mmCIF file of C-alpha atoms in Angstrom:
data_model
loop_
_atom_site.group_PDB
_atom_site.id
_atom_site.type_symbol
_atom_site.label_atom_id
_atom_site.label_comp_id
_atom_site.label_asym_id
_atom_site.label_seq_id
_atom_site.Cartn_x
_atom_site.Cartn_y
_atom_site.Cartn_z
ATOM 1 C CA MET A 48 -0.214 -0.462 0.036
ATOM 2 C CA ASN A 49 1.073 3.392 -1.096
ATOM 3 C CA ASN A 50 0.767 6.696 1.015
ATOM 4 C CA LYS A 51 -1.966 7.799 -1.527
ATOM 5 C CA ASN A 52 -4.074 5.002 -0.651
ATOM 6 C CA LEU A 53 -3.458 4.970 3.100
ATOM 7 C CA ILE A 54 -4.776 8.641 3.234
ATOM 8 C CA GLY A 55 -8.011 7.224 1.290
ATOM 9 C CA ALA A 56 -8.131 4.741 4.383
ATOM 10 C CA VAL A 57 -7.756 7.171 6.537
ATOM 11 C CA MET A 58 -10.467 9.445 5.005
ATOM 12 C CA ALA A 59 -12.685 6.329 4.906
ATOM 13 C CA SER A 60 -12.158 5.533 8.473
ATOM 14 C CA THR A 61 -13.089 9.267 9.198
ATOM 15 C CA ILE A 62 -16.710 9.457 7.500
ATOM 16 C CA GLY A 63 -17.129 5.681 8.737
ATOM 17 C CA LEU A 64 -16.361 7.178 12.321
ATOM 18 C CA LEU A 65 -18.140 10.599 11.967
ATOM 19 C CA PHE A 66 -21.574 9.974 13.386
ATOM 20 C CA TYR A 67 -19.714 8.327 16.240
ATOM 21 C CA ASN A 68 -17.506 11.681 17.213
ATOM 22 C CA VAL A 69 -20.300 14.336 16.570
ATOM 23 C CA MET A 70 -22.736 12.332 19.227
ATOM 24 C CA PRO A 71 -22.643 14.280 22.040
ATOM 25 C CA ILE A 72 -24.258 17.030 20.067
ATOM 26 C CA TYR A 73 -26.182 14.770 17.381
ATOM 27 C CA LEU A 74 -27.689 13.075 20.523
ATOM 28 C CA GLY A 75 -28.033 16.075 22.460
ATOM 29 C CA TYR A 76 -29.852 18.051 20.291
ATOM 30 C CA LEU A 77 -31.947 15.034 19.186
ATOM 31 C CA MET A 78 -32.748 14.343 23.168
ATOM 32 C CA GLU A 79 -34.467 17.698 22.612
ATOM 33 C CA ALA A 80 -35.767 18.226 19.330
ATOM 34 C CA LYS A 81 -37.675 14.753 19.764
ATOM 35 C CA SER A 82 -38.613 14.918 23.196
ATOM 36 C CA LEU A 83 -36.572 11.613 24.164
ATOM 37 C CA ASN A 84 -35.611 10.169 27.159
ATOM 38 C CA TYR A 85 -31.886 9.212 28.310
ATOM 39 C CA ASP A 86 -32.741 5.479 27.859
ATOM 40 C CA GLN A 87 -34.007 6.224 24.093
ATOM 41 C CA ILE A 88 -30.671 8.101 23.145
ATOM 42 C CA GLY A 89 -28.692 5.523 25.177
ATOM 43 C CA TYR A 90 -30.375 3.087 22.318
ATOM 44 C CA ILE A 91 -29.716 5.180 19.639
ATOM 45 C CA ALA A 92 -26.363 4.975 19.988
ATOM 46 C CA SER A 93 -26.363 1.347 20.545
ATOM 47 C CA ALA A 94 -28.193 0.782 17.612
ATOM 48 C CA PHE A 95 -25.582 2.729 15.552
ATOM 49 C CA PHE A 96 -22.729 0.300 16.828
ATOM 50 C CA PHE A 97 -24.758 -2.945 16.804
ATOM 51 C CA ALA A 98 -25.324 -2.175 12.931
ATOM 52 C CA PHE A 99 -21.702 -1.278 12.778
ATOM 53 C CA SER A 100 -20.561 -4.388 13.987
ATOM 54 C CA ILE A 101 -22.665 -6.719 11.621
ATOM 55 C CA PRO A 102 -20.184 -5.736 8.299
ATOM 56 C CA SER A 103 -16.948 -5.883 10.343
ATOM 57 C CA ALA A 104 -17.869 -9.134 12.224
ATOM 58 C CA SER A 105 -18.188 -10.904 8.591
ATOM 59 C CA GLY A 106 -15.617 -8.617 7.085
ATOM 60 C CA TYR A 107 -12.996 -11.955 7.021
ATOM 61 C CA PHE A 108 -15.337 -13.404 4.217
ATOM 62 C CA TRP A 109 -15.728 -10.022 1.959
ATOM 63 C CA VAL A 110 -13.655 -7.444 2.548
ATOM 64 C CA ARG A 111 -11.083 -9.036 0.220
ATOM 65 C CA SER A 112 -13.565 -10.121 -2.103
ATOM 66 C CA TYR A 113 -14.800 -6.994 -3.645
ATOM 67 C CA LYS A 114 -13.358 -3.814 -4.911
ATOM 68 C CA PRO A 115 -13.034 -1.464 -2.168
ATOM 69 C CA ARG A 116 -13.092 1.619 -3.507
ATOM 70 C CA ILE A 117 -17.090 1.000 -5.587
ATOM 71 C CA ILE A 118 -17.752 -0.261 -1.994
ATOM 72 C CA SER A 119 -17.119 2.764 0.117
ATOM 73 C CA PHE A 120 -18.623 4.919 -2.525
ATOM 74 C CA ILE A 121 -21.803 2.912 -2.520
ATOM 75 C CA SER A 122 -21.641 2.928 1.421
ATOM 76 C CA ILE A 123 -21.298 6.885 1.425
ATOM 77 C CA ILE A 124 -24.236 7.531 -0.171
ATOM 78 C CA PHE A 125 -26.233 4.992 1.900
ATOM 79 C CA ILE A 126 -24.653 7.168 4.514
ATOM 80 C CA ALA A 127 -25.532 10.607 3.426
ATOM 81 C CA LEU A 128 -29.359 9.218 2.530
ATOM 82 C CA PHE A 129 -30.506 8.183 5.662
ATOM 83 C CA LEU A 130 -28.290 10.309 7.616
ATOM 84 C CA PHE A 131 -30.448 12.909 5.752
ATOM 85 C CA LEU A 132 -33.899 11.310 6.922
ATOM 86 C CA THR A 133 -33.089 11.201 10.336
ATOM 87 C CA SER A 134 -33.526 14.815 10.259
ATOM 88 C CA ILE A 135 -37.289 14.304 9.181
ATOM 89 C CA ALA A 136 -38.090 11.301 10.926
ATOM 90 C CA ASN A 137 -40.970 11.602 12.837
ATOM 91 C CA SER A 138 -41.400 8.551 15.216
ATOM 92 C CA TYR A 139 -38.618 6.801 17.465
ATOM 93 C CA LEU A 140 -38.951 3.894 14.895
ATOM 94 C CA TYR A 141 -38.282 5.297 11.982
ATOM 95 C CA LEU A 142 -35.243 7.107 13.421
ATOM 96 C CA LEU A 143 -34.150 3.551 15.160
ATOM 97 C CA LEU A 144 -34.243 1.926 11.713
ATOM 98 C CA GLN A 145 -32.464 4.771 9.964
ATOM 99 C CA ILE A 146 -29.926 4.546 12.445
ATOM 100 C CA LEU A 147 -29.149 0.943 11.919
ATOM 101 C CA VAL A 148 -28.731 1.563 8.124
ATOM 102 C CA VAL A 149 -26.181 4.497 8.835
ATOM 103 C CA GLY A 150 -24.283 2.017 11.209
ATOM 104 C CA SER A 151 -24.030 -0.609 8.522
ATOM 105 C CA PHE A 152 -22.773 1.361 6.004
ATOM 106 C CA SER A 153 -20.327 3.134 8.458
ATOM 107 C CA GLY A 154 -18.933 -0.454 9.471
ATOM 108 C CA ILE A 155 -18.290 -1.045 5.929
ATOM 109 C CA LEU A 156 -16.269 2.175 5.310
ATOM 110 C CA ALA A 157 -14.446 1.267 9.109
ATOM 111 C CA THR A 158 -13.565 -2.180 8.446
ATOM 112 C CA LEU A 159 -11.899 -1.852 4.568
ATOM 113 C CA ALA A 160 -9.950 1.024 6.554
ATOM 114 C CA THR A 161 -8.794 -1.058 9.203
ATOM 115 C CA THR A 162 -7.927 -3.611 6.683
ATOM 116 C CA ILE A 163 -5.994 -1.792 4.378
ATOM 117 C CA ILE A 164 -3.888 0.023 6.853
ATOM 118 C CA ALA A 165 -3.219 -3.348 8.169
ATOM 119 C CA ASP A 166 -0.917 -4.340 5.019
ATOM 120 C CA SER A 167 1.101 -1.600 5.621
ATOM 121 C CA GLU A 168 4.878 -1.362 6.607
ATOM 122 C CA ASN A 169 4.023 0.582 10.065
ATOM 123 C CA GLU A 170 0.425 0.009 10.892
ATOM 124 C CA THR A 171 0.445 1.735 14.284
ATOM 125 C CA ARG A 172 1.947 4.931 12.526
ATOM 126 C CA TRP A 173 -1.409 5.101 10.383
ATOM 127 C CA TYR A 174 -3.978 3.631 13.089
ATOM 128 C CA GLY A 175 -2.518 6.800 14.993
ATOM 129 C CA PHE A 176 -3.390 9.072 11.812
ATOM 130 C CA LYS A 177 -6.295 7.813 11.324
ATOM 131 C CA THR A 178 -7.673 8.150 14.983
ATOM 132 C CA ALA A 179 -6.122 11.643 14.964
ATOM 133 C CA SER A 180 -8.293 12.215 11.469
ATOM 134 C CA GLU A 181 -11.402 10.743 12.910
ATOM 135 C CA SER A 182 -10.898 13.279 15.872
ATOM 136 C CA ALA A 183 -10.062 16.090 14.383
ATOM 137 C CA ALA A 184 -13.404 15.901 12.063
ATOM 138 C CA GLY A 185 -15.464 15.595 14.961
ATOM 139 C CA THR A 186 -13.398 18.725 16.801
ATOM 140 C CA LEU A 187 -14.294 20.988 13.593
ATOM 141 C CA LEU A 188 -17.942 19.975 13.853
ATOM 142 C CA LEU A 189 -17.910 20.683 17.492
ATOM 143 C CA PHE A 190 -16.688 24.069 17.292
ATOM 144 C CA ILE A 191 -18.479 25.019 14.268
ATOM 145 C CA LEU A 192 -21.646 23.626 14.150
ATOM 146 C CA PRO A 193 -23.484 25.014 17.546
ATOM 147 C CA ALA A 194 -21.627 28.775 15.963
ATOM 148 C CA THR A 195 -23.340 28.439 12.692
ATOM 149 C CA LEU A 196 -26.080 25.706 11.447
ATOM 150 C CA ILE A 197 -27.092 24.893 15.114
ATOM 151 C CA ILE A 198 -28.365 28.465 15.532
ATOM 152 C CA SER A 199 -30.482 28.527 12.447
ATOM 153 C CA TYR A 200 -31.617 24.661 12.135
ATOM 154 C CA GLY A 201 -31.214 23.185 15.532
ATOM 155 C CA PHE A 202 -30.737 19.279 15.615
ATOM 156 C CA ASN A 203 -31.048 19.075 11.492
ATOM 157 C CA GLY A 204 -27.952 21.720 11.795
ATOM 158 C CA VAL A 205 -25.908 18.933 12.927
ATOM 159 C CA VAL A 206 -27.070 16.669 10.267
ATOM 160 C CA TYR A 207 -26.560 19.177 7.389
ATOM 161 C CA GLY A 208 -23.195 20.324 9.047
ATOM 162 C CA MET A 209 -21.706 16.187 8.843
ATOM 163 C CA LEU A 210 -23.562 15.690 5.159
ATOM 164 C CA ILE A 211 -21.218 18.770 4.226
ATOM 165 C CA PHE A 212 -18.185 17.068 5.308
ATOM 166 C CA ILE A 213 -19.096 13.691 3.933
ATOM 167 C CA LEU A 214 -19.674 15.866 0.424
ATOM 168 C CA LEU A 215 -16.050 17.958 0.691
ATOM 169 C CA SER A 216 -14.268 14.348 1.480
ATOM 170 C CA ILE A 217 -15.703 12.396 -1.325
ATOM 171 C CA PRO A 218 -12.524 13.255 -3.405
ATOM 172 C CA ILE A 219 -9.920 12.047 -1.174
ATOM 173 C CA ILE A 220 -12.286 8.522 -1.180
ATOM 174 C CA SER A 221 -11.163 7.918 -4.730
ATOM 175 C CA PHE A 222 -7.124 7.275 -3.204
ATOM 176 C CA ILE A 223 -8.434 4.103 -2.369
ATOM 177 C CA PRO A 224 -7.072 1.309 -3.952
ATOM 178 C CA ASN A 225 -9.068 -1.096 -6.436
ATOM 179 C CA ARG A 226 -8.081 -4.118 -4.495
ATOM 180 C CA LEU A 227 -6.395 -5.439 -1.165
ATOM 181 C CA LEU A 228 -3.654 -7.987 -0.515
ATOM 182 C CA VAL A 229 -4.661 -11.409 -0.344
ATOM 183 C CA VAL A 230 -4.281 -12.959 3.121
ATOM 184 C CA ASN A 231 -0.612 -13.812 3.251
ATOM 185 C CA GLU A 232 0.522 -11.926 -0.187
ATOM 186 C CA ASN A 233 2.840 -9.433 1.857
ATOM 187 C CA LEU A 234 3.937 -11.680 4.626
ATOM 188 C CA THR A 235 7.742 -12.446 4.600
ATOM 189 C CA THR A 236 8.970 -16.198 5.151
ATOM 190 C CA SER A 237 9.987 -15.299 8.955
ATOM 191 C CA ASP A 238 6.479 -13.721 9.416
ATOM 192 C CA ILE A 239 4.955 -16.869 8.336
ATOM 193 C CA ASN A 240 6.736 -19.151 10.296
ATOM 194 C CA TYR A 241 5.934 -17.173 13.584
ATOM 195 C CA SER A 242 2.859 -18.426 15.276
ATOM 196 C CA LYS A 243 0.879 -17.200 18.579
ATOM 197 C CA SER A 244 -2.170 -18.895 20.596
ATOM 198 C CA PRO A 245 -5.755 -17.445 19.260
ATOM 199 C CA VAL A 246 -5.770 -16.709 22.861
ATOM 200 C CA TYR A 247 -3.658 -13.500 22.590
ATOM 201 C CA VAL A 248 -5.638 -12.498 19.413
ATOM 202 C CA TRP A 249 -8.695 -12.416 21.656
ATOM 203 C CA MET A 250 -7.086 -10.970 24.657
ATOM 204 C CA ALA A 251 -6.269 -8.163 22.503
ATOM 205 C CA LEU A 252 -9.739 -7.843 21.079
ATOM 206 C CA PHE A 253 -11.434 -7.833 24.421
ATOM 207 C CA ALA A 254 -9.228 -5.149 25.747
ATOM 208 C CA ILE A 255 -10.780 -3.375 22.812
ATOM 209 C CA PHE A 256 -14.391 -3.863 23.876
ATOM 210 C CA PHE A 257 -13.718 -3.197 27.449
ATOM 211 C CA ASN A 258 -11.482 -0.138 26.645
ATOM 212 C CA PHE A 259 -14.824 1.015 23.778
ATOM 213 C CA ILE A 260 -17.168 0.258 26.655
ATOM 214 C CA THR A 261 -15.423 2.925 29.244
ATOM 215 C CA GLY A 262 -14.916 5.581 26.205
ATOM 216 C CA SER A 263 -17.941 5.637 24.733
ATOM 217 C CA ALA A 264 -20.297 5.501 27.570
ATOM 218 C CA ILE A 265 -18.328 8.538 28.490
ATOM 219 C CA TRP A 266 -18.362 10.088 25.293
ATOM 220 C CA ALA A 267 -21.954 9.750 24.294
ATOM 221 C CA PHE A 268 -22.936 11.630 27.549
ATOM 222 C CA ALA A 269 -20.407 13.800 27.958
ATOM 223 C CA GLU A 270 -22.907 16.527 27.230
ATOM 224 C CA ARG A 271 -25.369 15.183 29.264
ATOM 225 C CA ILE A 272 -23.120 15.125 32.080
ATOM 226 C CA ALA A 273 -22.624 18.479 31.987
ATOM 227 C CA ASN A 274 -26.645 19.340 31.463
ATOM 228 C CA ILE A 275 -26.921 17.585 35.056
ATOM 229 C CA LYS A 276 -24.387 19.737 36.332
ATOM 230 C CA ASP A 277 -26.106 23.039 35.058
ATOM 231 C CA PHE A 278 -23.358 23.633 32.895
ATOM 232 C CA ASP A 279 -23.878 26.516 30.024
ATOM 233 C CA SER A 280 -24.670 24.458 26.835
ATOM 234 C CA ALA A 281 -23.130 26.396 24.561
ATOM 235 C CA LEU A 282 -19.891 26.796 26.720
ATOM 236 C CA VAL A 283 -19.913 22.760 27.009
ATOM 237 C CA ALA A 284 -19.954 22.354 23.203
ATOM 238 C CA ASN A 285 -17.217 24.496 22.679
ATOM 239 C CA ALA A 286 -15.333 22.656 25.764
ATOM 240 C CA LEU A 287 -16.101 19.264 24.442
ATOM 241 C CA GLY A 288 -14.478 20.418 20.836
ATOM 242 C CA VAL A 289 -11.502 21.826 22.549
ATOM 243 C CA THR A 290 -11.244 18.099 24.478
ATOM 244 C CA LEU A 291 -11.271 16.380 20.845
ATOM 245 C CA ALA A 292 -7.963 18.527 19.974
ATOM 246 C CA PHE A 293 -6.486 16.337 22.756
ATOM 247 C CA ALA A 294 -8.195 13.155 21.047
ATOM 248 C CA ILE A 295 -6.138 14.506 18.043
ATOM 249 C CA ILE A 296 -2.766 14.980 19.899
ATOM 250 C CA GLY A 297 -3.124 11.643 21.714
ATOM 251 C CA PRO A 298 -2.798 9.115 18.459
ATOM 252 C CA LEU A 299 -0.422 11.433 17.049
ATOM 253 C CA ILE A 300 1.942 11.201 20.077
ATOM 254 C CA SER A 301 1.354 7.075 19.855
ATOM 255 C CA SER A 302 2.124 7.059 16.314
ATOM 256 C CA THR A 303 6.084 9.116 17.219
ATOM 257 C CA ILE A 304 6.568 6.907 19.932
ATOM 258 C CA SER A 305 5.694 3.595 18.901
ATOM 259 C CA ASN A 306 8.708 2.496 17.379
ATOM 260 C CA LYS A 307 10.992 3.999 20.784
ATOM 261 C CA PHE A 308 9.015 2.428 23.653
ATOM 262 C CA GLY A 309 7.104 -0.530 21.895
ATOM 263 C CA LEU A 310 3.505 -1.294 22.954
ATOM 264 C CA ARG A 311 2.896 -2.464 26.835
ATOM 265 C CA ILE A 312 4.358 0.666 28.276
ATOM 266 C CA PRO A 313 2.339 3.505 26.313
ATOM 267 C CA PHE A 314 -0.517 1.613 26.378
ATOM 268 C CA ILE A 315 -0.727 1.299 30.183
ATOM 269 C CA ILE A 316 -0.069 5.167 30.647
ATOM 270 C CA ALA A 317 -2.643 6.311 28.024
ATOM 271 C CA SER A 318 -5.123 3.569 29.669
ATOM 272 C CA PHE A 319 -4.534 5.227 33.087
ATOM 273 C CA LEU A 320 -4.600 8.713 31.986
ATOM 274 C CA MET A 321 -8.409 7.165 30.295
ATOM 275 C CA ILE A 322 -9.435 5.848 33.938
ATOM 276 C CA PHE A 323 -7.848 9.393 35.956
ATOM 277 C CA GLY A 324 -9.952 11.606 33.161
ATOM 278 C CA ALA A 325 -13.134 9.916 33.340
ATOM 279 C CA TYR A 326 -13.283 10.136 37.460
ATOM 280 C CA GLY A 327 -12.487 13.402 37.448
ATOM 281 C CA LEU A 328 -14.910 14.571 35.046
ATOM 282 C CA THR A 329 -17.815 12.608 36.184
ATOM 283 C CA ALA A 330 -17.014 14.272 39.593
ATOM 284 C CA ALA A 331 -16.726 17.653 38.518
ATOM 285 C CA GLU A 332 -18.485 20.841 40.031
ATOM 286 C CA SER A 333 -17.165 23.312 37.477
ATOM 287 C CA LEU A 334 -16.635 23.963 33.614
ATOM 288 C CA ILE A 335 -13.012 24.234 34.039
ATOM 289 C CA ILE A 336 -12.322 21.257 36.089
ATOM 290 C CA TYR A 337 -14.623 19.225 33.879
ATOM 291 C CA THR A 338 -12.560 20.188 30.654
ATOM 292 C CA ILE A 339 -9.460 19.376 31.910
ATOM 293 C CA TYR A 340 -10.678 15.965 32.742
ATOM 294 C CA ALA A 341 -12.628 15.962 29.726
ATOM 295 C CA CYS A 342 -9.129 16.636 27.849
ATOM 296 C CA ILE A 343 -7.356 14.238 29.987
ATOM 297 C CA GLN A 344 -9.629 10.984 29.220
ATOM 298 C CA MET A 345 -9.903 12.029 25.354
ATOM 299 C CA LEU A 346 -5.652 12.990 25.161
ATOM 300 C CA GLY A 347 -5.505 8.907 27.166
ATOM 301 C CA TRP A 348 -8.487 7.383 24.913
ATOM 302 C CA GLY A 349 -6.794 8.702 21.299
ATOM 303 C CA ALA A 350 -3.579 7.748 22.495
ATOM 304 C CA SER A 351 -4.404 4.141 23.407
ATOM 305 C CA LEU A 352 -6.372 3.341 20.297
ATOM 306 C CA PRO A 353 -3.567 3.043 17.706
ATOM 307 C CA PHE A 354 -1.801 0.608 20.356
ATOM 308 C CA LEU A 355 -4.897 -1.551 20.752
ATOM 309 C CA TYR A 356 -5.108 -2.044 17.061
ATOM 310 C CA SER A 357 -1.807 -2.758 17.156
ATOM 311 C CA LEU A 358 -2.063 -5.112 19.919
ATOM 312 C CA VAL A 359 -3.966 -7.376 17.424
ATOM 313 C CA LYS A 360 -2.012 -7.418 14.348
ATOM 314 C CA ASN A 361 0.955 -8.094 16.666
ATOM 315 C CA SER A 362 -1.030 -11.166 17.759
ATOM 316 C CA ASP A 363 -2.352 -11.868 14.529
ATOM 317 C CA PRO A 364 0.800 -11.922 11.581
ATOM 318 C CA ASN A 365 -1.151 -13.983 9.039
ATOM 319 C CA GLY A 366 -3.750 -11.152 8.948
ATOM 320 C CA LYS A 367 -6.813 -13.379 9.501
ATOM 321 C CA TYR A 368 -8.160 -11.323 12.690
ATOM 322 C CA ILE A 369 -7.717 -7.615 12.521
ATOM 323 C CA THR A 370 -11.095 -7.157 10.785
ATOM 324 C CA LEU A 371 -12.684 -8.451 14.085
ATOM 325 C CA ALA A 372 -10.893 -5.196 15.859
ATOM 326 C CA MET A 373 -13.961 -3.005 14.587
ATOM 327 C CA PRO A 374 -16.553 -5.679 16.091
ATOM 328 C CA ALA A 375 -14.886 -5.059 19.123
ATOM 329 C CA VAL A 376 -15.285 -1.514 18.774
ATOM 330 C CA GLY A 377 -18.585 -1.735 17.626
ATOM 331 C CA LEU A 378 -19.429 -4.136 20.456
ATOM 332 C CA GLY A 379 -18.307 -2.051 23.284
ATOM 333 C CA THR A 380 -20.301 1.047 21.827
ATOM 334 C CA VAL A 381 -23.078 -0.857 22.035
ATOM 335 C CA ALA A 382 -22.627 -1.487 25.448
ATOM 336 C CA GLY A 383 -21.546 1.427 26.678
ATOM 337 C CA PRO A 384 -24.210 4.521 25.666
ATOM 338 C CA ALA A 385 -26.823 1.865 26.960
ATOM 339 C CA ILE A 386 -25.153 0.723 30.180
ATOM 340 C CA ALA A 387 -24.184 4.725 31.044
ATOM 341 C CA GLY A 388 -27.914 5.400 30.091
ATOM 342 C CA ASN A 389 -29.494 3.228 32.493
ATOM 343 C CA LEU A 390 -26.871 3.892 35.177
ATOM 344 C CA ILE A 391 -27.186 7.544 35.176
ATOM 345 C CA GLY A 392 -31.519 6.897 34.831
ATOM 346 C CA ASP A 393 -33.837 9.531 36.287
ATOM 347 C CA SER A 394 -31.453 10.001 39.437
ATOM 348 C CA SER A 395 -28.799 11.561 37.361
ATOM 349 C CA SER A 396 -26.336 9.749 39.644
ATOM 350 C CA MET A 397 -22.159 9.652 39.060
ATOM 351 C CA ILE A 398 -21.051 7.168 41.332
ATOM 352 C CA MET A 399 -22.153 4.239 38.996
ATOM 353 C CA LEU A 400 -20.556 5.574 35.904
ATOM 354 C CA GLN A 401 -17.463 6.097 37.865
ATOM 355 C CA VAL A 402 -17.340 2.311 38.793
ATOM 356 C CA LEU A 403 -17.793 1.214 35.335
ATOM 357 C CA ALA A 404 -15.226 3.230 33.843
ATOM 358 C CA ILE A 405 -12.894 1.899 36.604
ATOM 359 C CA THR A 406 -13.747 -2.155 36.216
ATOM 360 C CA CYS A 407 -13.984 -1.831 32.523
ATOM 361 C CA MET A 408 -10.634 -0.139 32.083
ATOM 362 C CA SER A 409 -8.645 -1.986 34.699
ATOM 363 C CA ILE A 410 -9.912 -4.964 32.801
ATOM 364 C CA SER A 411 -8.715 -3.685 29.650
ATOM 365 C CA ILE A 412 -5.402 -3.005 30.893
ATOM 366 C CA VAL A 413 -4.850 -6.494 32.260
ATOM 367 C CA LEU A 414 -5.924 -7.960 29.080
ATOM 368 C CA GLY A 415 -3.713 -5.978 26.801
ATOM 369 C CA PHE A 416 -0.468 -6.495 28.975
ATOM 370 C CA LYS A 417 -1.304 -10.330 28.818
ATOM 371 C CA SER A 418 -2.063 -10.149 24.844
ATOM 372 C CA ILE A 419 1.812 -9.167 24.457
ATOM 373 C CA LYS A 420 4.027 -12.329 24.769
#
């Protein structure tokens, strides 16, 4: 894979994760526009990643069989169309169905991108660029939309902003290659002779799963947590944009240091930053403190992701399991918002959310550490 192909893959993943990265303002304004409750918006987020995980889970059977450039353009058309339909949905059921379609085709894009990057010579570096680009898109929209389209169109302004971003990104999608490598095509003899027990691969995959339970639970309800604490909504939107800037910095740091410090120690440090940030964010009593801890949480989360993807690749030299990284992401994010919505409920208690973050991240650290042999 050349750099141009990889840039196309990075943009495909950015579009595939766009819904996720604007989720706080999307769900926040959706809740107000459609008069939904906390459980309902939690299930909308979970519906997206449930659908997202289906093409990802089956990726091993199809991802190298079709022309990725054509599949990418088809996916973008369906994402844009059904995303627009959410702006005019007049029932909760229709909204859920539309989100399921958006999630399915987003999963296809993300699976293609993850596989293309896995075929590169320095996957940690490009996974870092991928994560940074996804966060940069969210940062851009979180800063711009509250001061522009949302003022005029409310929730629909969020949708219009996402559609404009997708439209402007289409030329870069043409960089995606016409074909992918077949399994083992790019492996050397030493790679083929090297093998690890599948147990280590599954440890790495479950490390991703538990990491995303924590990250998605905090991120999906970041705006609502601030609302519960009576912080100014406009300032919160700007604060969330600032936090995403740290989610850009994190993976860029990871892509820089991966060759110097390996996977294990940087991954553990990033994971502890997530725990520290998530706890502080949910306990904060002022917007400034909330923003500082949110930045720490996003710095840790962004820095951990390239290492998590590389943990799977490190345990999977034959490239058989890398497509399962996206279902691990999807399933973790299905569980996170749904659990968080029920934990917060009508009581608006943050204690159980803190317990969730500490428990899941501790499990992720242990599994990630053990997966490296």
